[in-house]
XYZ file of C-alpha atoms in Angstrom:
266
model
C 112.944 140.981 152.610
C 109.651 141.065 154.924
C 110.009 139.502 158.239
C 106.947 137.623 156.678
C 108.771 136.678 153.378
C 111.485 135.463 155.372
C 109.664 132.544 156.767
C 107.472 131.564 154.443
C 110.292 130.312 152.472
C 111.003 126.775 153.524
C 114.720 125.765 153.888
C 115.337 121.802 152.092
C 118.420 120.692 153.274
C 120.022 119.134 150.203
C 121.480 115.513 151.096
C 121.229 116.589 154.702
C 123.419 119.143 155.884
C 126.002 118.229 153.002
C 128.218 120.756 153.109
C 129.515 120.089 157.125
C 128.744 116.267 156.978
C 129.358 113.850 154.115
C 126.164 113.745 151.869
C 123.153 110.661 152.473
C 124.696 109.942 155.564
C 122.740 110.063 158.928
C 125.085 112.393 160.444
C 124.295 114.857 157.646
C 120.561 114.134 157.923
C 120.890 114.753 162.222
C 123.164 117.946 161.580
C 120.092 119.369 159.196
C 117.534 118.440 162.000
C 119.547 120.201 164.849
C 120.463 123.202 162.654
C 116.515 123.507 162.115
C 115.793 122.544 158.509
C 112.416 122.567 157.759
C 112.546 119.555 155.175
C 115.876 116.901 154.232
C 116.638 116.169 150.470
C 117.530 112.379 149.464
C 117.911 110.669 146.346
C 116.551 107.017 146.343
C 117.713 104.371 144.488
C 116.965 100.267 144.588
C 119.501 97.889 145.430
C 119.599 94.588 143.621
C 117.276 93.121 146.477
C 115.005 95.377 146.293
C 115.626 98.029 148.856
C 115.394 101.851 148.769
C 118.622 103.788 149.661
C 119.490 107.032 149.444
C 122.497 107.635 147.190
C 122.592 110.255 144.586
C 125.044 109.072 141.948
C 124.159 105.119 140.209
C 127.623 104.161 141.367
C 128.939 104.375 144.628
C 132.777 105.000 143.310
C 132.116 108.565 144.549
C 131.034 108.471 147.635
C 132.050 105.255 149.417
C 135.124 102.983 149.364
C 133.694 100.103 147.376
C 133.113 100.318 143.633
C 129.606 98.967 141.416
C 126.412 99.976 140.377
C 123.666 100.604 143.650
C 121.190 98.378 141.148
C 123.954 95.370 140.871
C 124.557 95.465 144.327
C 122.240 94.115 147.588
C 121.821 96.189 150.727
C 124.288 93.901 152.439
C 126.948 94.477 149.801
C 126.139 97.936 150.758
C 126.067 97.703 154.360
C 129.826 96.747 154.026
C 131.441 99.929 153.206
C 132.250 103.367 154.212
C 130.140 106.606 153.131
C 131.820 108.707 155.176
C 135.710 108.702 155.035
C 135.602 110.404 151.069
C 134.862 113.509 153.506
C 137.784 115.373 155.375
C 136.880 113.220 158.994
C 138.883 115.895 160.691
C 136.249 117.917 160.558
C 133.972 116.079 162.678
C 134.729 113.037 165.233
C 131.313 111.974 164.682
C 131.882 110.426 161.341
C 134.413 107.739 163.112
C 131.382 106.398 164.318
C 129.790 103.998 161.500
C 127.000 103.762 162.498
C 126.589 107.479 161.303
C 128.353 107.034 157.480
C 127.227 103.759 156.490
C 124.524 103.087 153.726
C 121.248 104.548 154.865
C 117.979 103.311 153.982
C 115.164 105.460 153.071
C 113.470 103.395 155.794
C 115.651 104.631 158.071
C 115.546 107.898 157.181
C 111.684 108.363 157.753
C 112.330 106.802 161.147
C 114.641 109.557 161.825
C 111.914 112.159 160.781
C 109.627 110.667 162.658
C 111.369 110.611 165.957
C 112.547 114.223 165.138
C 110.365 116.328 167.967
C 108.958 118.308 165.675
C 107.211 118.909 161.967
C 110.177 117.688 159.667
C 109.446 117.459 155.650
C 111.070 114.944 152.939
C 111.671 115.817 149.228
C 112.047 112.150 147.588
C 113.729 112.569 144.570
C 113.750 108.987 142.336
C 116.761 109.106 140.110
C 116.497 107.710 136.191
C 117.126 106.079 134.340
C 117.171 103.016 136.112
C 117.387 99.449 135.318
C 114.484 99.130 137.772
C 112.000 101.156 135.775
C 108.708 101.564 137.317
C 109.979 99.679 140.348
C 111.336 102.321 142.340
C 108.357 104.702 142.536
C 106.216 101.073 143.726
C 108.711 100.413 146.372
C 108.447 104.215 147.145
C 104.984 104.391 147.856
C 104.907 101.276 149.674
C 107.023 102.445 152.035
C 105.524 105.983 152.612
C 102.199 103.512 152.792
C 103.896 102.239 155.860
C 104.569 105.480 157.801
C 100.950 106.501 157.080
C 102.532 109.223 153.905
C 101.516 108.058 151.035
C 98.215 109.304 151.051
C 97.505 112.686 152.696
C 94.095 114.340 152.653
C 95.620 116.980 150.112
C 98.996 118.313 148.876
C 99.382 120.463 151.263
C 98.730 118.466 154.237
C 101.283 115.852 153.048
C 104.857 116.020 154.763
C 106.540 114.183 151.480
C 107.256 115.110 148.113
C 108.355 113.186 144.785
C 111.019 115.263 142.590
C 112.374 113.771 139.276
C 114.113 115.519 136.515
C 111.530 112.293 135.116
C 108.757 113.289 133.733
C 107.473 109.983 133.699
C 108.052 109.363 137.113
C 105.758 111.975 138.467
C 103.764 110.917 136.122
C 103.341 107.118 138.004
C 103.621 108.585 141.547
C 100.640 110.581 140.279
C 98.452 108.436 139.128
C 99.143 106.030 141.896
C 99.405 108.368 144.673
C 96.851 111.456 143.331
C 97.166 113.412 146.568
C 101.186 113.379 146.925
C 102.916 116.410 146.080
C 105.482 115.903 142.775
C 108.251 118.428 141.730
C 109.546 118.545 138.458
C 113.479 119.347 138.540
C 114.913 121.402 135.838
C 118.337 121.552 134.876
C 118.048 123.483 131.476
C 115.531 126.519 129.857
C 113.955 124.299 127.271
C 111.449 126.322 124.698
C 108.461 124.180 125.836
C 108.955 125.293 129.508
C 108.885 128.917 128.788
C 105.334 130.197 129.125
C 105.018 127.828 133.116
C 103.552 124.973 132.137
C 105.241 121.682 133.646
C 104.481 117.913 132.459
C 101.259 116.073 133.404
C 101.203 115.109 137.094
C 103.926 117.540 138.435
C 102.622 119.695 140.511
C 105.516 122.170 141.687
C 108.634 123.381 139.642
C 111.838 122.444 140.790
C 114.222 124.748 138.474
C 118.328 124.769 139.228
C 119.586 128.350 140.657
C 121.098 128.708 137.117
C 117.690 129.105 135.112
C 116.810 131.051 138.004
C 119.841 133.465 137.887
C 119.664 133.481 133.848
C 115.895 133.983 133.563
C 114.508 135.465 136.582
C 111.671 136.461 135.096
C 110.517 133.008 134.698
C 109.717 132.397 138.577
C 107.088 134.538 137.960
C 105.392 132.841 134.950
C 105.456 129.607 136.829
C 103.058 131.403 139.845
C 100.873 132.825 137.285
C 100.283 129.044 136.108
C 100.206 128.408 139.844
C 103.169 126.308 140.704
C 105.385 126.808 143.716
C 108.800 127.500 142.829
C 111.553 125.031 144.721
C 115.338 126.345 143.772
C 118.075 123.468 143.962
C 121.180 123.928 144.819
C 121.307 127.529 146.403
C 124.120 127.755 148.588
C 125.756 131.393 148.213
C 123.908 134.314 149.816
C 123.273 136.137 146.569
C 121.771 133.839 145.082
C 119.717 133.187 148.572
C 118.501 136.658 148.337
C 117.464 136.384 144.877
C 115.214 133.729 145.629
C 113.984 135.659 148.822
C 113.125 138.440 146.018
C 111.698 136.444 143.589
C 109.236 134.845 146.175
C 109.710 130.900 145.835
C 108.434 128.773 148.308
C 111.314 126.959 148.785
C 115.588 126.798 148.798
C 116.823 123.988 148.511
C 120.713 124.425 150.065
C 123.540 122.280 151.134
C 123.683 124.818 153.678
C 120.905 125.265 155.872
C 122.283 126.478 158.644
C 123.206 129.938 156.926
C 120.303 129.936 154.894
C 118.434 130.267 157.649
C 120.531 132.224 159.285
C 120.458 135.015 156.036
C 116.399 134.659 156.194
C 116.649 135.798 159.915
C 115.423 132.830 161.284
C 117.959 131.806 163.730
């Protein structure tokens, strides 16, 4: 890898800093800042009241100690439990503080980024299906629309991005938001994706490190359609260097920290 290659390849942290801190939790989001992240990964959902958290799975069985749908339950429900303990808390005394592992807002978490010091990206994915349908990407926008995100003078100006493994969700965000950079997520080689061409109003391709490992080749059909290549979840340093070879713009990594670290950057 050129010193040049090396950091031109942004570093998502996936969740936040998921591996050392519990995942959608502010002390995983502050852990990615500090260990110099360029850009944090959430998953939004809506609550039953209508407000935008970041959780990943449409329970919270996993990852809290209460039990229920995010869409049957309101942000105070929420508020109520613990998103931190599911994680060894040996590991860090920072997660005994609540105020670090309890629900977080997507609100919150662009305050965060905006108090960060320094140029700090988000990749937004919306997870579907939902009961909410279009819903969620209205809230979305309204929100960014708020922090002054939701409409930058051109994709590559904007510090957010919309990922779905929805087609129709980039597809609203889109149409609603022409200017805001979407990412269609991959999880399987499907014959229609072969020759690089992604859905209407996705703008980047967000394949899984498996396609990538399996088909390597195919990183290079989605430049020649001109799409940026974003790799989710690369986390072992093979696979790290394959992406550095392959030239995608971005890794997305549960560990940024030595991601970075591999690319020479810290």
């Amino acid at each position: 890898m050129t010193q040049a290659r090396q950091h031109s390849i942004q570093v998502v942290a996936h969740r936040g800093a998921s591996e050392d801190a519990p995942e959608h939790t502010l002390a995983a989001y502050r852990k990615a800042i500090e260990d110099g992240a360029d850009a944090l990964e959430c998953d939004v959902r809506l609550t039953a009241d209508g407000h935008l958290v970041c959780v990943h799975d449409r329970r919270v069985n996993r990852t809290s100690n209460g039990r229920g749908a995010v869409s049957a339950l309101e942000l105070a429900d929420l508020a109520a439990l613990d998103f931190g303990s599911w994680k060894d808390a040996a590991e860090s005394p920072d997660w005994k503080d609540p105020s670090l592992t309890s629900v977080l807002t997507l609100e919150r978490l662009l305050e965060l980024v905006a108090d960060a010091g320094r140029r700090v990206e988000l990749a937004i994915e919306t997870k579907h299906p939902t009961r909410w349908a279009g819903q969620v990407e209205e809230r979305l926008l309204q929100l960014l629309g708020r922090f002054g995100l939701s409409a930058p003078a051109s994709p590559t100006d904007s510090a957010v991005r919309v990922m779905s493994f929805s087609a129709r969700s980039l597809s609203r965000i889109s149409a609603a938001a022409p200017t805001l950079p979407t990412v269609y997520l991959m999880q399987f080689m499907t014959p229609r994706m072969r020759d690089g061409r992604l859905p209407a109003g996705a703008r980047i391709a967000g394949p899984g490190i498996r396609i990538v490992r399996n088909h390597p080749s195919y990183v290079a059909k989605l430049h020649r359609a001109g799409h940026p290549v974003h790799v989710w979840t690369v986390n072992e340093p093979e696979d790290v260097e394959l992406c550095a070879r392959l030239g995608v713009e971005a890794i997305i990594t549960n560990r940024p920290k030595q991601v970075l670290t591999q690319l020479g950057r810290l």
